[in-house]
Amino acid sequence: MPEIDLSSYTRGGDGSPHLRGYVARPEGEGPRPGVLVVHEAFGVDVEMRRHADRLARLGYLTVVPDLYSEGGMWRCVVGVMRSLSAGHGRAFTDIAAGRAWLLDQPGCTGRVGVVGFCMGGGFAIATASDFDASAPNYGMLPKDLRTAVEGACPTVASYGARDRSLRGAAPRLKAALDEEGVVNDVKEYADAGHSFMNEAPNGPRPLRVLLRATGSGPVPEAADDAWRRIDAFFTEHLGRAR
């Protein structure tokens, strides 16, 4: 089943008591490297499931913990964003629970990467020291970026030059990773904006016109290149997935 209960991994801690997740499993026999996907601010929607399914087709056992398990986006987004800003809290525990679930699976090699989009990209940066490879995509930068990347795993990051909310984020992230000696591949796509890796516009319908006006939305050519880089980078640092 694609929907799983992760609450046994948060029981007794400060994570979501009813943590759920979406799982995408690769075809064929394992074991395979694991990947944890951290979703956008809009939650585990169709686009996030598509990303997870794509990673499974690439050969990765993939899980997407639902950071909004305790009430949906409108009730949970502020708390999750506060957790990201603080660098600790329920969302980090939920991510750790997803990682623990992957490591417990007989179909996982024990090598686990993290992929994040938008808000989730920020978590992919902030938790990079806990994983074997990280792929933040148009990820928000932590306030204390240098501290956040201390001990970070190899990182492949993608940004859009037309993303007004993250101007200068790509060179800042690369500079911080280089200073820490972290192996990295950071690329900014000239013709892309925010959420360029999605296949279709997402988010609440009233916001979609505004999002398009700010340059947010699919850019297939840039997305294809970003996925190619992620697959090559993860193959190198997590092991062959297929």
Coordinates of N, CA and C in Angstrom, one line a residue:
M1 N 0.8 -1.2 0.0 CA 0.0 0.0 0.0 C 0.9 1.3 0.0
P2 N 0.5 2.3 -0.8 CA 1.4 3.5 -0.8 C 1.3 4.3 0.4
E3 N 0.2 4.2 1.2 CA 0.0 5.0 2.4 C 0.5 4.1 3.6
I4 N 1.3 4.6 4.5 CA 1.8 3.8 5.6 C 1.6 4.6 6.9
D5 N 1.6 3.9 8.0 CA 1.5 4.5 9.3 C 3.0 4.5 9.9
L6 N 3.5 5.7 10.2 CA 4.8 5.9 10.8 C 4.8 6.2 12.3
S7 N 3.6 6.1 12.9 CA 3.5 6.6 14.2 C 4.3 5.8 15.3
S8 N 4.6 4.6 14.9 CA 5.4 3.8 15.9 C 6.8 4.4 16.0
Y9 N 7.2 5.1 15.0 CA 8.6 5.7 15.1 C 8.6 7.1 15.8
T10 N 7.4 7.6 16.1 CA 7.3 8.9 16.8 C 6.7 8.7 18.2
R11 N 6.3 7.5 18.6 CA 5.6 7.3 19.8 C 6.6 7.6 21.0
G12 N 6.1 8.4 21.9 CA 7.0 8.7 23.1 C 7.9 9.8 22.9
G13 N 7.9 10.4 21.7 CA 8.8 11.5 21.4 C 8.0 12.8 21.1
D14 N 8.6 13.7 20.4 CA 8.0 15.0 20.1 C 7.5 15.1 18.7
G15 N 7.4 14.0 18.0 CA 7.0 14.0 16.6 C 5.5 13.9 16.5
S16 N 4.9 13.8 15.3 CA 3.5 13.8 15.1 C 2.9 12.4 15.6
P17 N 2.0 12.4 16.5 CA 1.5 11.2 17.1 C 0.8 10.3 16.1
H18 N 0.3 10.8 15.0 CA -0.4 10.0 14.0 C 0.3 10.2 12.6
L19 N 1.6 10.2 12.6 CA 2.4 10.4 11.4 C 2.1 9.4 10.4
R20 N 1.8 9.9 9.2 CA 1.5 9.1 8.0 C 2.6 9.3 7.0
G21 N 2.7 8.5 6.0 CA 3.6 8.7 4.9 C 3.2 8.0 3.6
Y22 N 3.7 8.5 2.5 CA 3.5 7.9 1.2 C 4.7 7.1 0.8
V23 N 4.5 5.9 0.3 CA 5.7 5.1 -0.1 C 5.6 4.7 -1.6
A24 N 6.7 4.8 -2.2 CA 6.8 4.4 -3.6 C 8.0 3.4 -3.7
R25 N 7.7 2.2 -4.2 CA 8.6 1.1 -4.2 C 9.1 0.8 -5.6
P26 N 10.4 0.6 -5.8 CA 10.9 0.3 -7.1 C 10.5 -1.1 -7.5
E27 N 10.5 -1.4 -8.8 CA 10.2 -2.8 -9.2 C 11.5 -3.6 -9.1
G28 N 11.3 -4.9 -9.1 CA 12.5 -5.8 -9.1 C 12.9 -6.1 -7.7
E29 N 13.9 -6.9 -7.6 CA 14.5 -7.3 -6.3 C 15.5 -6.3 -5.8
G30 N 15.5 -6.1 -4.4 CA 16.4 -5.2 -3.8 C 17.7 -6.0 -3.3
P31 N 18.4 -5.4 -2.4 CA 18.0 -4.2 -1.7 C 18.4 -3.0 -2.6
R32 N 17.8 -1.8 -2.3 CA 18.0 -0.6 -3.0 C 18.3 0.5 -2.0
P33 N 19.0 1.6 -2.5 CA 19.2 2.8 -1.6 C 17.8 3.4 -1.3
G34 N 17.7 4.0 -0.1 CA 16.5 4.7 0.2 C 16.5 6.2 0.0
V35 N 15.4 6.8 -0.2 CA 15.3 8.2 -0.4 C 14.1 8.7 0.4
L36 N 14.3 9.7 1.2 CA 13.2 10.4 1.9 C 12.9 11.7 1.2
V37 N 11.7 11.9 0.8 CA 11.3 13.2 0.2 C 10.6 14.1 1.2
V38 N 11.0 15.3 1.3 CA 10.4 16.3 2.2 C 9.5 17.2 1.3
H39 N 8.2 17.3 1.5 CA 7.3 17.9 0.6 C 7.3 19.4 0.7
E40 N 6.7 20.0 -0.4 CA 6.6 21.5 -0.4 C 5.6 22.0 0.6
A41 N 5.4 23.3 0.7 CA 4.5 23.9 1.7 C 3.1 23.5 1.5
F42 N 2.7 23.0 0.2 CA 1.4 22.6 0.0 C 1.1 21.1 0.4
G43 N 2.0 20.4 1.0 CA 1.8 19.1 1.5 C 2.1 18.0 0.5
V44 N 1.6 16.8 0.9 CA 1.9 15.6 0.1 C 0.8 15.5 -0.9
D45 N 0.9 16.4 -2.0 CA -0.1 16.5 -3.0 C 0.3 15.6 -4.2
V46 N -0.5 15.8 -5.3 CA -0.2 15.0 -6.5 C 1.2 15.1 -7.0
E47 N 1.7 16.4 -6.9 CA 3.1 16.6 -7.4 C 4.1 15.9 -6.6
M48 N 4.0 15.9 -5.3 CA 4.9 15.3 -4.4 C 4.9 13.8 -4.6
R49 N 3.7 13.2 -4.8 CA 3.6 11.8 -5.1 C 4.3 11.5 -6.5
R50 N 4.1 12.4 -7.4 CA 4.8 12.1 -8.7 C 6.3 12.1 -8.5
H51 N 6.8 13.0 -7.7 CA 8.3 13.0 -7.5 C 8.7 11.7 -6.8
A52 N 7.9 11.2 -5.8 CA 8.3 10.0 -5.2 C 8.2 8.8 -6.1
D53 N 7.2 8.8 -7.0 CA 7.0 7.7 -8.0 C 8.2 7.7 -9.0
R54 N 8.6 8.9 -9.3 CA 9.8 9.0 -10.2 C 11.0 8.5 -9.6
L55 N 11.3 8.8 -8.3 CA 12.4 8.3 -7.7 C 12.4 6.7 -7.6
A56 N 11.2 6.2 -7.4 CA 11.0 4.7 -7.3 C 11.4 4.1 -8.7
R57 N 10.9 4.8 -9.8 CA 11.3 4.3 -11.1 C 12.8 4.4 -11.4
L58 N 13.4 5.3 -10.7 CA 14.9 5.4 -10.8 C 15.6 4.3 -10.0
G59 N 14.8 3.6 -9.2 CA 15.3 2.5 -8.4 C 15.5 2.7 -6.9
Y60 N 14.9 3.8 -6.4 CA 15.1 4.1 -5.0 C 13.8 3.8 -4.2
L61 N 14.0 3.1 -3.0 CA 12.9 2.9 -2.1 C 12.6 4.3 -1.5
T62 N 11.4 4.8 -1.7 CA 11.1 6.2 -1.3 C 9.9 6.4 -0.4
V63 N 10.1 7.2 0.6 CA 9.0 7.6 1.5 C 8.9 9.1 1.6
V64 N 7.7 9.5 1.8 CA 7.4 11.0 2.0 C 6.6 11.1 3.3
P65 N 7.2 11.4 4.4 CA 6.5 11.7 5.6 C 5.6 12.9 5.5
D66 N 4.3 12.8 5.9 CA 3.4 13.9 5.9 C 3.6 14.7 7.1
L67 N 4.3 15.9 6.9 CA 4.5 16.8 8.1 C 3.3 17.5 8.5
Y68 N 2.2 17.3 7.8 CA 0.9 17.9 8.2 C -0.1 16.8 8.7
S69 N 0.4 15.7 9.2 CA -0.4 14.6 9.6 C -1.4 15.0 10.7
E70 N -1.1 16.0 11.5 CA -2.0 16.3 12.6 C -3.0 17.4 12.3
G71 N -3.4 17.6 11.1 CA -4.5 18.5 10.8 C -4.5 19.2 9.5
G72 N -3.6 18.8 8.5 CA -3.6 19.3 7.2 C -2.8 20.6 7.1
M73 N -2.7 21.1 5.9 CA -1.8 22.3 5.6 C -2.2 23.5 6.4
W74 N -3.5 23.9 6.4 CA -3.8 25.1 7.0 C -3.6 25.2 8.5
R75 N -3.7 24.0 9.2 CA -3.5 23.9 10.6 C -2.0 23.8 11.0
C76 N -1.2 23.2 10.1 CA 0.1 22.7 10.4 C 1.3 23.5 9.8
V77 N 1.0 24.3 8.7 CA 2.1 24.9 8.0 C 2.9 25.9 8.8
V78 N 2.2 26.7 9.6 CA 2.9 27.6 10.5 C 3.9 27.0 11.4
G79 N 3.4 25.9 12.1 CA 4.3 25.2 13.0 C 5.4 24.5 12.3
V80 N 5.2 24.0 11.1 CA 6.3 23.3 10.4 C 7.4 24.4 10.0
M81 N 6.9 25.5 9.5 CA 7.8 26.6 9.1 C 8.6 27.1 10.4
R82 N 7.9 27.2 11.5 CA 8.6 27.6 12.7 C 9.7 26.6 13.1
S83 N 9.4 25.3 12.9 CA 10.4 24.3 13.2 C 11.6 24.4 12.3
L84 N 11.3 24.7 11.0 CA 12.4 24.9 10.1 C 13.3 26.1 10.5
S85 N 12.7 27.2 10.8 CA 13.4 28.4 11.2 C 14.2 28.1 12.5
A86 N 13.7 27.4 13.4 CA 14.3 27.1 14.7 C 15.4 26.1 14.6
G87 N 15.3 25.2 13.6 CA 16.3 24.1 13.4 C 16.0 22.9 14.3
H88 N 14.8 22.8 14.9 CA 14.5 21.6 15.7 C 13.0 21.6 15.8
G89 N 12.4 20.6 16.4 CA 11.0 20.5 16.6 C 10.4 19.3 15.9
R90 N 9.0 19.3 15.9 CA 8.2 18.1 15.5 C 8.6 17.7 14.1
A91 N 8.8 18.7 13.1 CA 9.0 18.3 11.8 C 10.3 17.6 11.6
F92 N 11.3 18.0 12.4 CA 12.6 17.3 12.3 C 12.5 15.8 12.9
T93 N 11.7 15.7 13.9 CA 11.5 14.3 14.5 C 10.7 13.5 13.5
D94 N 9.8 14.1 12.7 CA 9.0 13.3 11.7 C 9.9 12.9 10.6
I95 N 10.8 13.7 10.2 CA 11.8 13.4 9.1 C 12.7 12.3 9.6
A96 N 13.2 12.4 10.8 CA 14.0 11.3 11.4 C 13.2 10.0 11.5
A97 N 11.9 10.0 11.7 CA 11.1 8.8 11.8 C 11.1 8.2 10.4
G98 N 10.9 9.0 9.3 CA 10.9 8.5 8.0 C 12.2 7.8 7.6
R99 N 13.3 8.4 8.0 CA 14.6 7.8 7.8 C 14.8 6.5 8.5
A100 N 14.3 6.5 9.8 CA 14.4 5.2 10.6 C 13.6 4.1 9.9
W101 N 12.4 4.5 9.4 CA 11.6 3.5 8.7 C 12.3 2.9 7.5
L102 N 13.0 3.7 6.7 CA 13.7 3.2 5.6 C 14.8 2.3 6.0
L103 N 15.5 2.7 7.0 CA 16.7 1.8 7.5 C 16.2 0.5 8.0
D104 N 15.0 0.4 8.5 CA 14.4 -0.8 9.0 C 13.9 -1.8 7.9
Q105 N 13.8 -1.3 6.7 CA 13.3 -2.1 5.6 C 14.3 -3.0 5.0
P106 N 13.9 -4.3 4.9 CA 14.9 -5.3 4.4 C 15.3 -5.0 2.9
G107 N 14.4 -4.2 2.2 CA 14.7 -3.8 0.9 C 15.6 -2.6 0.7
C108 N 16.1 -2.1 1.8 CA 17.0 -0.9 1.8 C 18.4 -1.3 2.1
T109 N 19.3 -0.7 1.3 CA 20.8 -1.1 1.5 C 21.4 -0.5 2.8
G110 N 20.7 0.5 3.4 CA 21.3 1.2 4.5 C 21.9 2.5 4.1
R111 N 21.9 2.8 2.9 CA 22.3 4.2 2.4 C 21.0 4.9 2.1
V112 N 20.9 6.2 2.6 CA 19.6 6.9 2.5 C 20.0 8.4 2.1
G113 N 19.3 8.8 1.1 CA 19.4 10.2 0.7 C 18.1 11.0 1.0
V114 N 18.2 12.3 1.0 CA 17.0 13.2 1.2 C 16.8 14.1 0.0
V115 N 15.6 14.3 -0.4 CA 15.2 15.2 -1.5 C 14.2 16.1 -1.0
G116 N 14.3 17.4 -1.2 CA 13.3 18.3 -0.7 C 13.0 19.4 -1.8
F117 N 11.7 19.8 -1.7 CA 11.2 20.8 -2.6 C 10.7 22.0 -1.8
C118 N 11.1 23.3 -2.2 CA 10.6 24.5 -1.6 C 10.9 24.4 -0.1
M119 N 9.9 24.4 0.7 CA 10.0 24.3 2.2 C 10.8 23.0 2.5
G120 N 10.5 22.0 1.8 CA 11.2 20.7 2.0 C 12.7 20.8 1.6
G121 N 13.0 21.6 0.6 CA 14.4 21.9 0.3 C 15.1 22.5 1.4
G122 N 14.5 23.3 2.2 CA 15.1 23.9 3.4 C 15.4 22.8 4.4
F123 N 14.5 21.9 4.6 CA 14.8 20.8 5.5 C 15.9 19.9 5.0
A124 N 15.9 19.7 3.6 CA 17.0 18.9 3.0 C 18.4 19.5 3.3
I125 N 18.5 20.8 3.4 CA 19.7 21.4 3.8 C 20.0 21.3 5.3
A126 N 18.9 21.5 6.1 CA 19.1 21.5 7.5 C 19.4 20.1 8.1
T127 N 18.9 19.1 7.4 CA 19.2 17.7 7.9 C 20.2 17.0 7.1
A128 N 21.0 17.6 6.3 CA 22.0 17.0 5.4 C 23.0 16.2 6.2
S129 N 23.3 16.5 7.4 CA 24.3 15.8 8.2 C 23.8 14.4 8.6
D130 N 22.5 14.2 8.5 CA 21.9 12.9 8.9 C 21.7 11.9 7.8
F131 N 22.1 12.4 6.6 CA 21.8 11.5 5.4 C 23.2 11.3 4.7
D132 N 23.1 10.4 3.6 CA 24.3 10.1 2.8 C 24.4 10.9 1.6
A133 N 23.3 11.6 1.2 CA 23.3 12.5 0.0 C 22.1 13.3 0.2
S134 N 22.1 14.6 -0.3 CA 21.0 15.5 -0.2 C 20.8 16.2 -1.5
A135 N 19.5 16.4 -1.8 CA 19.1 17.2 -3.0 C 18.0 18.2 -2.7
P136 N 18.4 19.4 -2.2 CA 17.5 20.5 -2.0 C 17.2 21.2 -3.4
N137 N 15.9 21.3 -3.6 CA 15.4 21.9 -4.9 C 14.7 23.2 -4.5
Y138 N 15.2 24.3 -5.0 CA 14.7 25.7 -4.6 C 14.4 25.7 -3.1
G139 N 15.4 25.3 -2.4 CA 15.2 25.2 -0.9 C 15.5 26.5 -0.2
M140 N 14.7 26.8 0.8 CA 14.9 28.0 1.6 C 16.2 27.8 2.4
L141 N 17.0 28.8 2.5 CA 18.3 28.7 3.2 C 18.1 29.0 4.7
P142 N 18.7 28.1 5.6 CA 18.6 28.4 7.0 C 19.2 29.7 7.4
K143 N 18.8 30.3 8.5 CA 19.3 31.6 8.9 C 20.8 31.5 9.1
D144 N 21.2 30.5 9.8 CA 22.7 30.3 10.1 C 23.1 29.2 9.1
L145 N 23.4 29.6 7.9 CA 23.7 28.7 6.8 C 25.0 27.9 7.1
R146 N 26.0 28.6 7.5 CA 27.3 28.0 7.8 C 27.2 26.9 8.8
T147 N 26.5 27.1 9.9 CA 26.3 26.1 10.9 C 25.5 25.0 10.4
A148 N 24.5 25.3 9.6 CA 23.6 24.2 9.0 C 24.4 23.2 8.1
V149 N 25.4 23.7 7.4 CA 26.1 22.8 6.5 C 27.3 22.2 7.1
E150 N 27.6 22.4 8.4 CA 28.7 21.7 9.0 C 28.4 20.2 9.1
G151 N 29.3 19.5 8.5 CA 29.1 18.0 8.5 C 28.1 17.5 7.5
A152 N 27.7 18.4 6.6 CA 26.7 18.0 5.6 C 27.2 16.9 4.7
C153 N 26.3 16.1 4.2 CA 26.6 15.1 3.2 C 26.8 15.7 1.9
P154 N 27.3 15.0 0.9 CA 27.3 15.5 -0.5 C 26.0 16.0 -0.9
T155 N 26.0 17.2 -1.6 CA 24.7 17.9 -1.9 C 24.6 18.3 -3.3
V156 N 23.5 18.0 -4.0 CA 23.2 18.4 -5.3 C 21.9 19.3 -5.2
A157 N 22.1 20.5 -5.6 CA 21.0 21.5 -5.4 C 20.6 22.2 -6.7
S158 N 19.3 22.5 -6.9 CA 18.8 23.2 -8.1 C 18.0 24.4 -7.7
Y159 N 18.2 25.5 -8.4 CA 17.4 26.7 -8.2 C 17.1 27.3 -9.5
G160 N 16.1 28.2 -9.5 CA 15.7 29.0 -10.7 C 16.1 30.4 -10.6
A161 N 16.7 31.0 -11.6 CA 17.2 32.4 -11.5 C 16.0 33.3 -11.5
R162 N 14.8 32.9 -11.9 CA 13.6 33.7 -11.9 C 12.8 33.6 -10.7
D163 N 13.3 32.9 -9.7 CA 12.6 32.7 -8.4 C 12.9 33.9 -7.5
R164 N 12.0 34.9 -7.5 CA 12.2 36.1 -6.8 C 12.4 35.9 -5.3
S165 N 11.8 34.8 -4.7 CA 11.8 34.6 -3.3 C 13.2 34.0 -2.9
L166 N 14.0 33.6 -3.8 CA 15.3 33.0 -3.5 C 16.4 33.5 -4.3
R167 N 16.4 34.8 -4.5 CA 17.5 35.5 -5.3 C 18.8 35.3 -4.5
G168 N 19.8 34.9 -5.3 CA 21.1 34.7 -4.7 C 21.3 33.5 -3.8
A169 N 20.3 32.7 -3.7 CA 20.4 31.5 -2.8 C 21.4 30.5 -3.3
A170 N 21.4 30.2 -4.6 CA 22.3 29.2 -5.2 C 23.8 29.5 -4.9
P171 N 24.2 30.8 -5.3 CA 25.7 31.0 -5.0 C 26.0 31.1 -3.5
R172 N 25.0 31.5 -2.7 CA 25.3 31.5 -1.2 C 25.4 30.1 -0.7
L173 N 24.5 29.2 -1.2 CA 24.6 27.8 -0.7 C 25.9 27.2 -1.2
K174 N 26.3 27.4 -2.4 CA 27.5 26.8 -2.9 C 28.7 27.3 -2.2
A175 N 28.8 28.6 -1.9 CA 29.9 29.2 -1.1 C 30.0 28.5 0.2
A176 N 28.9 28.3 0.9 CA 28.9 27.7 2.2 C 29.4 26.3 2.2
L177 N 28.9 25.5 1.2 CA 29.3 24.1 1.0 C 30.8 24.0 0.7
D178 N 31.2 24.9 -0.2 CA 32.7 24.9 -0.6 C 33.5 25.2 0.6
E179 N 33.1 26.2 1.4 CA 33.9 26.5 2.6 C 34.0 25.4 3.6
E180 N 33.0 24.6 3.7 CA 33.0 23.4 4.6 C 33.6 22.2 3.9
G181 N 34.0 22.3 2.7 CA 34.6 21.2 2.0 C 33.6 20.1 1.7
V182 N 32.3 20.4 1.5 CA 31.3 19.5 1.2 C 31.3 19.3 -0.3
V183 N 31.3 18.0 -0.8 CA 31.2 17.8 -2.2 C 29.8 18.2 -2.7
N184 N 29.8 19.0 -3.8 CA 28.5 19.6 -4.1 C 28.4 19.8 -5.6
D185 N 27.1 19.9 -6.1 CA 26.8 20.3 -7.5 C 25.6 21.2 -7.3
V186 N 25.8 22.5 -7.4 CA 24.8 23.5 -7.2 C 24.6 24.2 -8.6
K187 N 23.3 24.2 -9.1 CA 23.1 24.8 -10.4 C 21.9 25.7 -10.3
E188 N 22.0 26.9 -11.0 CA 20.8 27.8 -11.1 C 20.4 27.8 -12.6
Y189 N 19.1 27.6 -12.9 CA 18.6 27.6 -14.2 C 18.1 28.9 -14.6
A190 N 18.6 29.5 -15.7 CA 18.3 30.8 -16.1 C 16.8 31.1 -16.4
D191 N 16.2 30.1 -17.0 CA 14.8 30.3 -17.5 C 13.7 29.7 -16.5
A192 N 14.2 29.3 -15.3 CA 13.3 28.7 -14.3 C 13.0 29.6 -13.1
G193 N 11.8 29.4 -12.6 CA 11.4 30.0 -11.3 C 11.2 29.0 -10.2
H194 N 10.3 29.3 -9.3 CA 10.1 28.4 -8.2 C 9.2 27.3 -8.7
S195 N 9.4 26.1 -8.0 CA 8.6 24.9 -8.3 C 8.7 24.4 -9.7
F196 N 9.9 24.7 -10.4 CA 10.0 24.4 -11.8 C 10.1 22.9 -12.1
M197 N 10.3 22.1 -11.0 CA 10.4 20.6 -11.2 C 9.0 20.0 -11.2
N198 N 8.0 20.7 -10.8 CA 6.6 20.1 -10.8 C 6.2 19.9 -12.2
E199 N 5.3 18.9 -12.4 CA 4.8 18.7 -13.8 C 3.5 19.5 -14.1
A200 N 2.9 20.1 -13.1 CA 1.7 20.9 -13.3 C 1.6 21.9 -12.1
P201 N 0.9 23.0 -12.3 CA 0.7 23.9 -11.3 C 0.0 23.3 -10.1
N202 N 0.4 23.7 -8.9 CA -0.3 23.1 -7.7 C -0.5 24.2 -6.7
G203 N -1.0 23.7 -5.5 CA -1.4 24.7 -4.5 C -2.9 25.0 -4.6
P204 N -3.4 25.8 -3.6 CA -4.8 26.2 -3.6 C -5.1 27.0 -4.9
R205 N -6.2 26.7 -5.5 CA -6.6 27.3 -6.8 C -6.5 28.9 -6.7
P206 N -7.0 29.5 -5.7 CA -7.0 31.0 -5.6 C -5.6 31.5 -5.7
L207 N -4.6 30.7 -5.3 CA -3.2 31.2 -5.3 C -2.5 31.0 -6.7
R208 N -3.0 30.1 -7.5 CA -2.3 29.7 -8.7 C -2.0 30.9 -9.7
V209 N -3.0 31.8 -9.8 CA -2.8 32.9 -10.7 C -1.6 33.8 -10.2
L210 N -1.6 34.0 -8.8 CA -0.5 34.7 -8.2 C 0.9 34.0 -8.4
L211 N 0.9 32.7 -8.3 CA 2.1 31.9 -8.4 C 2.6 32.0 -9.8
R212 N 1.7 31.9 -10.8 CA 2.2 32.0 -12.2 C 2.7 33.4 -12.5
A213 N 2.1 34.4 -11.9 CA 2.6 35.8 -12.1 C 4.0 36.0 -11.5
T214 N 4.4 35.3 -10.5 CA 5.7 35.4 -9.9 C 6.7 34.4 -10.6
G215 N 6.3 33.8 -11.7 CA 7.2 32.9 -12.4 C 7.3 31.5 -11.8
S216 N 6.4 31.1 -11.0 CA 6.4 29.8 -10.4 C 5.7 28.8 -11.3
G217 N 6.3 27.6 -11.4 CA 5.6 26.6 -12.2 C 6.5 25.8 -13.1
P218 N 6.0 24.8 -13.7 CA 6.8 23.8 -14.5 C 7.7 24.4 -15.6
V219 N 8.9 23.9 -15.6 CA 9.8 24.3 -16.7 C 10.5 22.9 -17.1
P220 N 9.9 22.2 -18.0 CA 10.3 20.8 -18.3 C 11.7 20.6 -18.6
E221 N 12.3 21.4 -19.4 CA 13.7 21.2 -19.8 C 14.6 21.4 -18.6
A222 N 14.4 22.4 -17.8 CA 15.2 22.5 -16.6 C 15.0 21.3 -15.6
A223 N 13.7 20.9 -15.5 CA 13.4 19.8 -14.6 C 14.1 18.5 -15.0
D224 N 14.1 18.3 -16.3 CA 14.7 17.1 -16.8 C 16.2 17.1 -16.5
D225 N 16.9 18.2 -16.7 CA 18.3 18.3 -16.4 C 18.5 18.1 -14.9
A226 N 17.7 18.7 -14.0 CA 17.8 18.6 -12.6 C 17.7 17.2 -12.1
W227 N 16.7 16.5 -12.7 CA 16.6 15.0 -12.4 C 17.8 14.2 -12.8
R228 N 18.3 14.5 -14.0 CA 19.5 13.8 -14.5 C 20.6 14.0 -13.5
R229 N 20.8 15.2 -13.0 CA 21.9 15.5 -12.1 C 21.7 14.8 -10.8
I230 N 20.5 14.8 -10.3 CA 20.2 14.1 -9.0 C 20.4 12.6 -9.1
D231 N 20.0 12.0 -10.2 CA 20.2 10.6 -10.4 C 21.7 10.2 -10.5
A232 N 22.4 11.0 -11.2 CA 23.9 10.7 -11.3 C 24.6 10.9 -10.0
F233 N 24.2 12.0 -9.3 CA 24.8 12.3 -8.0 C 24.5 11.2 -7.0
F234 N 23.2 10.8 -6.9 CA 22.8 9.8 -6.0 C 23.4 8.4 -6.3
T235 N 23.5 8.1 -7.6 CA 24.2 6.9 -8.0 C 25.6 6.8 -7.4
E236 N 26.3 8.0 -7.5 CA 27.7 8.1 -7.0 C 27.8 7.9 -5.5
H237 N 26.8 8.6 -4.8 CA 27.0 8.7 -3.4 C 26.1 7.8 -2.6
L238 N 25.1 7.2 -3.2 CA 24.2 6.2 -2.5 C 24.5 4.8 -3.0
G239 N 25.0 4.7 -4.2 CA 25.2 3.4 -4.8 C 24.2 3.2 -5.9
R240 N 24.4 2.2 -6.7 CA 23.6 2.0 -7.9 C 22.2 1.6 -7.5
A241 N 21.2 2.2 -8.0 CA 19.8 1.9 -7.6 C 19.1 1.0 -8.6
R242 N 19.7 0.7 -9.7 CA 19.0 -0.2 -10.7 C 20.0 -0.8 -11.6

